[in-house]
Amino acid sequence: MNASGVHCTNLDELDALLNEGVGAVVTKSCTLEYRVGNPEPRYATIPYGSINSMGLPNNGIKYYIDFIEKNQAETDKLIMLSVAGLSKTENLELLAIANQSAAIKIIELNLSCPNIPGKPQTGYDFDATESLLNEAFAICKKPIAVKLPPYFDMAHFEAMAEVLNKFPLAYVCCVNSIGNGMWIDTATESTVIKPKNGFGGIGGLFIKPTALANVRMFYKLLNNIDVVGCGGVQTGQDAFEHILCGASMVQIGTTLWEEGKTCFERISNELAEIMNVKGYNSINDFKGKLNEI
Ligand code: DHB
């Protein structure tokens, strides 16, 4: 599936994804109202990946609910509604609205947008995450998943897993971009994106080791919650590695941005070829079965 934020903001992008070789589609993280987002340039291709500070440009929740209401009944692909309120109150309002639409089957609650000046990521505040999820599950009766930021310390993996294990989450997606990185163009002695004085979320191959570690750690620490892998998937081999670490599904962000929607078929074919060579018939034959030496 696509990673939220890439190829999923406007109807033409979403319609195109539905017609492509994707397993599932997630919409751009939305707020209650339309947002224009941060000033451009706000995405840059860099060696080994990307840097972005989009600033949550989106068409408002109603636009994405309309899309799901129009398409979910006619497709066998699951369409996830991604929500990213700028406050707890906004997140709860978004979930209450989503709860009222019969067409919506699942919601990806984004706890990890790094690009809004003055708004820390909820996923780095364990108490705030628990409090939000408590109220979210009280308000919204639909399956809820979460998109997490990357963690870098064993104590943080454990603290977050302890919170997440208290809730019947549909899945946990690891990881969003590594927040607030920087890339510099030496020739111009300049930042490469305009918002936040050049600070932005890092994606792509750069972040694969961090993504694999997060998938692996949450796969081990979570009880009966599926992990969805995201970060650095350029090839079937990268997808294979995410699944070996424990991912049940893989999201593609930077590669989709760079290559376009044909990446799904290419990566699926490459993954199928690796499975064929190894004699695996289903991802359950190797999911989570990483050799630890
Ligand atoms: C944006 C970036 C993210 O990584 C995210 O999770 C949500 C929004 C953005 O800048 O639009």
Coordinates of N, CA and C in Angstrom, one line a residue, residues 39-47 49-54 181-202 206:
P39 N 5.0 26.7 3.0 CA 5.4 27.2 1.7 C 6.4 26.3 1.0
E40 N 6.5 26.4 -0.4 CA 7.3 25.6 -1.2 C 8.7 26.3 -1.4
P41 N 9.8 25.6 -1.7 CA 9.8 24.1 -1.8 C 9.7 23.4 -0.4
R42 N 8.9 22.3 -0.4 CA 8.6 21.7 0.9 C 8.9 20.2 0.8
Y43 N 9.4 19.7 -0.4 CA 9.8 18.3 -0.5 C 11.1 18.4 -1.4
A44 N 12.1 17.6 -1.0 CA 13.3 17.6 -1.9 C 13.8 16.1 -2.0
T45 N 14.2 15.8 -3.2 CA 14.9 14.5 -3.4 C 16.3 14.7 -3.0
I46 N 16.8 13.8 -2.1 CA 18.2 13.9 -1.7 C 18.9 12.5 -1.9
P47 N 20.2 12.4 -1.9 CA 20.8 11.1 -2.0 C 20.3 10.2 -0.9
G49 N 17.3 9.3 -0.3 CA 16.0 9.4 0.2 C 15.4 10.8 -0.1
S50 N 14.6 11.3 0.9 CA 13.9 12.5 0.7 C 13.8 13.3 2.0
I51 N 13.5 14.6 1.9 CA 13.3 15.4 3.1 C 12.0 16.2 2.8
N52 N 11.1 16.2 3.7 CA 9.8 17.0 3.5 C 9.4 17.7 4.7
S53 N 8.7 18.9 4.4 CA 8.0 19.6 5.5 C 6.7 20.2 4.8
M54 N 5.8 19.2 4.5 CA 4.6 19.6 3.7 C 3.7 20.5 4.6
G181 N 15.2 16.3 10.4 CA 16.6 16.2 9.8 C 16.9 17.4 9.0
M182 N 18.0 17.5 8.4 CA 18.4 18.6 7.6 C 19.3 18.1 6.4
W183 N 19.1 18.7 5.2 CA 20.0 18.5 4.1 C 20.4 19.9 3.6
I184 N 21.7 19.9 3.1 CA 22.2 21.2 2.7 C 22.8 21.1 1.3
D185 N 22.6 22.1 0.5 CA 23.3 22.2 -0.8 C 24.5 23.0 -0.7
T186 N 25.7 22.4 -0.8 CA 26.9 23.1 -0.5 C 27.2 24.2 -1.5
A187 N 26.8 24.0 -2.8 CA 27.1 25.0 -3.8 C 26.4 26.3 -3.5
T188 N 25.2 26.2 -3.1 CA 24.4 27.4 -2.7 C 24.5 27.8 -1.3
E189 N 25.1 26.9 -0.5 CA 25.3 27.1 1.0 C 23.9 27.3 1.6
S190 N 22.9 26.5 1.1 CA 21.5 26.7 1.5 C 20.8 25.4 1.9
T191 N 19.8 25.6 2.7 CA 18.9 24.5 3.0 C 18.2 24.2 1.7
V192 N 17.6 23.0 1.6 CA 16.9 22.6 0.3 C 15.4 22.6 0.4
I193 N 14.8 22.8 1.6 CA 13.4 23.1 1.7 C 13.2 24.4 2.5
K194 N 12.1 25.0 2.3 CA 11.9 26.4 2.8 C 11.3 26.4 4.3
P195 N 10.3 25.5 4.5 CA 9.7 25.6 5.9 C 10.7 25.3 7.0
K196 N 10.4 25.8 8.2 CA 11.1 25.5 9.4 C 12.6 25.7 9.2
N197 N 13.0 26.6 8.5 CA 14.5 26.9 8.3 C 15.2 25.7 7.8
G198 N 14.6 24.8 7.0 CA 15.2 23.7 6.4 C 15.1 22.4 7.1
F199 N 14.5 22.4 8.3 CA 14.3 21.1 9.0 C 13.1 20.4 8.4
G200 N 13.3 19.0 8.2 CA 12.1 18.3 7.7 C 12.3 16.8 8.0
G201 N 11.2 16.1 7.7 CA 11.2 14.6 7.9 C 12.0 13.9 6.9
I202 N 12.8 12.9 7.3 CA 13.7 12.2 6.4 C 13.0 10.8 6.1
F206 N 17.7 5.9 3.4 CA 18.3 6.4 4.6 C 17.8 5.8 5.9

